[in-house]
Amino acid sequence: LGVEGLTLAFASLPEKQADRAKARAAELVSHGAMGAVITLGAMGSLALIGGQTHRANAPSITPIDTTGAGDAYIAGFLTARLNGADVPM
């Protein structure tokens, strides 16, 4: 999977596969990532960090263009973590 040694691995799943997010995060961690974050579009995201699962809901919006949404999410997540933010439960 190419994630060995990563502090955080990011992946995405379609909204209709949100029930697979925890297993996908666990798979990334089992292949060597220290933690994993799975984005799920309008279904939010799931993070597996330090052995704990964290779930975040997405706000309800009417998107005009989703281009770059995942990249923006990753940038925001990493910026918050690098500035000392905890991952809420």
Short mmCIF file of C-alpha atoms in Angstrom, two decimals:
data_model
loop_
_atom_site.label_atom_id
_atom_site.label_comp_id
_atom_site.label_asym_id
_atom_site.label_seq_id
_atom_site.Cartn_x
_atom_site.Cartn_y
_atom_site.Cartn_z
CA LEU A 1 0.00 0.00 0.00
CA GLY A 2 3.01 2.30 0.24
CA VAL A 3 2.17 3.74 3.67
CA GLU A 4 4.95 2.22 5.77
CA GLY A 5 6.53 4.88 7.97
CA LEU A 6 3.91 7.56 7.35
CA THR A 7 2.76 9.47 10.41
CA LEU A 8 -0.70 9.81 8.84
CA ALA A 9 -2.10 8.14 5.76
CA PHE A 10 -5.05 9.81 4.06
CA ALA A 11 -7.56 7.97 1.88
CA SER A 12 -11.11 8.48 0.72
CA LEU A 13 -14.14 6.31 0.18
CA PRO A 14 -17.42 7.11 -1.56
CA GLU A 15 -20.26 8.08 0.78
CA LYS A 16 -22.08 4.82 0.06
CA GLN A 17 -19.07 2.92 1.45
CA ALA A 18 -18.82 4.88 4.71
CA ASP A 19 -19.43 1.65 6.64
CA ARG A 20 -16.01 0.44 5.39
CA ALA A 21 -14.07 3.46 6.73
CA LYS A 22 -12.95 1.88 10.01
CA ALA A 23 -11.70 -1.24 8.24
CA ARG A 24 -9.87 0.86 5.62
CA ALA A 25 -8.17 2.93 8.34
CA ALA A 26 -7.16 -0.24 10.20
CA GLU A 27 -5.76 -1.67 6.97
CA LEU A 28 -3.56 1.40 6.44
CA VAL A 29 -2.30 1.22 10.01
CA SER A 30 -1.62 -2.53 9.69
CA HIS A 31 0.54 -1.76 6.64
CA GLY A 32 2.78 0.61 8.60
CA ALA A 33 1.10 4.02 8.90
CA MET A 34 1.01 5.36 12.45
CA GLY A 35 -2.51 6.72 11.90
CA ALA A 36 -5.08 7.03 9.14
CA VAL A 37 -7.77 9.48 8.08
CA ILE A 38 -10.55 8.45 5.70
CA THR A 39 -12.65 11.16 4.07
CA LEU A 40 -16.23 10.26 3.18
CA GLY A 41 -17.61 13.25 1.28
CA ALA A 42 -20.92 14.42 2.73
CA MET A 43 -20.66 11.64 5.34
CA GLY A 44 -17.70 13.37 7.02
CA SER A 45 -14.53 11.56 7.98
CA LEU A 46 -13.07 8.93 10.26
CA ALA A 47 -9.62 8.98 11.86
CA LEU A 48 -7.75 6.13 13.54
CA ILE A 49 -5.02 7.72 15.64
CA GLY A 50 -3.25 6.24 18.63
CA GLY A 51 -5.55 3.23 18.52
CA GLN A 52 -8.63 5.43 18.97
CA THR A 53 -11.32 5.97 16.36
CA HIS A 54 -12.62 9.50 15.87
CA ARG A 55 -15.64 10.36 13.72
CA ALA A 56 -16.49 13.81 12.35
CA ASN A 57 -19.71 14.71 10.59
CA ALA A 58 -19.67 17.06 7.63
CA PRO A 59 -21.84 20.17 7.73
CA SER A 60 -24.87 20.03 5.46
CA ILE A 61 -24.21 22.25 2.45
CA THR A 62 -25.13 22.50 -1.22
CA PRO A 63 -21.77 22.31 -2.97
CA ILE A 64 -21.19 24.28 -6.14
CA ASP A 65 -17.86 22.67 -7.05
CA THR A 66 -16.01 19.97 -5.07
CA THR A 67 -12.72 20.37 -6.94
CA GLY A 68 -9.94 20.37 -4.36
CA ALA A 69 -12.20 19.59 -1.42
CA GLY A 70 -10.12 16.62 -0.30
CA ASP A 71 -6.87 18.55 -0.62
CA ALA A 72 -8.35 21.42 1.39
CA TYR A 73 -9.52 18.98 4.09
CA ILE A 74 -6.04 17.42 4.35
CA ALA A 75 -4.39 20.85 4.52
CA GLY A 76 -6.75 21.98 7.28
CA PHE A 77 -6.36 18.75 9.23
CA LEU A 78 -2.57 18.85 9.09
CA THR A 79 -2.42 22.55 9.91
CA ALA A 80 -4.58 22.02 12.99
CA ARG A 81 -2.54 19.02 14.16
CA LEU A 82 0.79 20.81 13.60
CA ASN A 83 -0.55 23.68 15.71
CA GLY A 84 -1.34 21.32 18.59
CA ALA A 85 -5.02 20.54 18.03
CA ASP A 86 -6.33 17.24 19.33
CA VAL A 87 -8.59 15.06 17.22
CA PRO A 88 -12.04 15.44 18.81
CA MET A 89 -13.95 12.32 19.77
#
